[in-house]
PDB file of C-alpha atoms in Angstrom:
ATOM      1  CA  UNK H   1     -53.098  70.076 106.077  1.00 78.00           C
ATOM      2  CA  UNK H   2     -56.221  72.262 105.962  1.00 76.00           C
ATOM      3  CA  UNK H   3     -59.420  71.048 107.530  1.00 83.00           C
ATOM      4  CA  UNK H   4     -62.974  72.303 107.053  1.00 85.00           C
ATOM      5  CA  UNK H   5     -64.551  74.205 109.925  1.00 86.00           C
ATOM      6  CA  UNK H   6     -67.733  76.236 110.369  1.00 85.00           C
ATOM      7  CA  UNK H   7     -67.270  79.527 112.202  1.00 84.00           C
ATOM      8  CA  UNK H   8     -70.320  81.412 113.477  1.00 82.00           C
ATOM      9  CA  UNK H   9     -69.943  85.202 113.607  1.00 81.00           C
ATOM     10  CA  UNK H  10     -72.347  87.685 115.152  1.00 79.00           C
ATOM     11  CA  UNK H  11     -72.494  91.081 113.482  1.00 80.00           C
ATOM     12  CA  UNK H  12     -74.176  94.246 114.742  1.00 81.00           C
ATOM     13  CA  UNK H  13     -75.601  96.410 111.955  1.00 81.00           C
ATOM     14  CA  UNK H  14     -77.057  99.901 112.366  1.00 84.00           C
ATOM     15  CA  UNK H  15     -79.360 100.939 109.513  1.00 85.00           C
ATOM     16  CA  UNK H  16     -81.449 103.867 108.346  1.00 89.00           C
ATOM     17  CA  UNK H  17     -84.429 102.602 106.357  1.00 91.00           C
ATOM     18  CA  UNK H  18     -87.550 103.799 104.585  1.00 93.00           C
ATOM     19  CA  UNK H  19     -89.480 100.716 105.732  1.00 91.00           C
ATOM     20  CA  UNK H  20     -92.013 100.979 108.531  1.00 89.00           C
ATOM     21  CA  UNK H  21     -91.537  97.520 110.045  1.00 88.00           C
ATOM     22  CA  UNK H  22     -88.478  95.665 111.291  1.00 85.00           C
ATOM     23  CA  UNK H  23     -89.612  92.561 109.377  1.00 85.00           C
ATOM     24  CA  UNK H  24     -89.363  94.445 106.070  1.00 88.00           C
ATOM     25  CA  UNK H  25     -85.888  95.737 106.958  1.00 88.00           C
ATOM     26  CA  UNK H  26     -84.641  92.290 107.968  1.00 84.00           C
ATOM     27  CA  UNK H  27     -86.155  90.708 104.855  1.00 85.00           C
ATOM     28  CA  UNK H  28     -84.461  93.189 102.541  1.00 88.00           C
ATOM     29  CA  UNK H  29     -81.098  92.852 104.295  1.00 86.00           C
ATOM     30  CA  UNK H  30     -81.287  89.056 104.128  1.00 82.00           C
ATOM     31  CA  UNK H  31     -82.251  89.035 100.449  1.00 85.00           C
ATOM     32  CA  UNK H  32     -80.055  91.744  98.967  1.00 88.00           C
ATOM     33  CA  UNK H  33     -77.089  92.490 101.224  1.00 84.00           C
ATOM     34  CA  UNK H  34     -73.706  90.878 100.851  1.00 82.00           C
ATOM     35  CA  UNK H  35     -71.174  89.915 103.467  1.00 80.00           C
ATOM     36  CA  UNK H  36     -67.631  90.191 102.208  1.00 84.00           C
ATOM     37  CA  UNK H  37     -64.786  88.203 103.718  1.00 88.00           C
ATOM     38  CA  UNK H  38     -61.453  87.658 102.034  1.00 91.00           C
ATOM     39  CA  UNK H  39     -59.080  84.718 102.035  1.00 94.00           C
ATOM     40  CA  UNK H  40     -55.906  84.956 104.067  1.00 93.00           C
ATOM     41  CA  UNK H  41     -52.619  83.145 103.666  1.00 92.00           C
ATOM     42  CA  UNK H  42     -53.884  80.326 105.893  1.00 91.00           C
ATOM     43  CA  UNK H  43     -57.683  80.488 105.502  1.00 91.00           C
ATOM     44  CA  UNK H  44     -59.804  80.113 102.376  1.00 93.00           C
ATOM     45  CA  UNK H  45     -63.353  81.485 102.689  1.00 89.00           C
ATOM     46  CA  UNK H  46     -65.653  78.940 101.040  1.00 90.00           C
ATOM     47  CA  UNK H  47     -69.142  80.325 101.730  1.00 86.00           C
ATOM     48  CA  UNK H  48     -70.888  83.128 103.629  1.00 83.00           C
ATOM     49  CA  UNK H  49     -74.529  83.659 104.521  1.00 79.00           C
ATOM     50  CA  UNK H  50     -76.415  86.314 106.474  1.00 75.00           C
ATOM     51  CA  UNK H  51     -78.175  84.703 109.430  1.00 74.00           C
ATOM     52  CA  UNK H  52     -80.697  86.663 111.477  1.00 68.00           C
ATOM     53  CA  UNK H  53     -81.690  84.779 114.584  1.00 60.00           C
ATOM     54  CA  UNK H  54     -83.085  87.513 116.827  1.00 60.00           C
ATOM     55  CA  UNK H  55     -84.288  91.072 116.532  1.00 59.00           C
ATOM     56  CA  UNK H  56     -84.422  93.289 119.598  1.00 60.00           C
ATOM     57  CA  UNK H  57     -87.831  94.815 120.238  1.00 60.00           C
ATOM     58  CA  UNK H  58     -88.496  97.630 122.709  1.00 55.00           C
ATOM     59  CA  UNK H  59     -90.174  96.483 125.899  1.00 55.00           C
ATOM     60  CA  UNK H  60     -93.672  97.826 126.567  1.00 52.00           C
ATOM     61  CA  UNK H  61     -92.637  99.568 129.822  1.00 54.00           C
ATOM     62  CA  UNK H  62     -89.935 101.519 127.955  1.00 50.00           C
ATOM     63  CA  UNK H  63     -92.494 102.807 125.461  1.00 51.00           C
ATOM     64  CA  UNK H  64     -94.498 104.432 128.253  1.00 51.00           C
ATOM     65  CA  UNK H  65     -91.538 106.357 129.689  1.00 49.00           C
ATOM     66  CA  UNK H  66     -91.157 109.907 128.356  1.00 46.00           C
TER      67      UNK H  66
END
């Protein structure tokens, strides 16, 4: 008998973008990108959603190092 479960996956994505701010990039990815997962013999994919919980920002001390 199948039961319903929620699985959280973390995905690393490298992008090249014309935007100047990370907020614009994240906003566009969240609004227009698609995550594709397929059913298997034993697992039916019911729903997917892109979740962005944290964006890495360079630390100030790293910006001063040349």
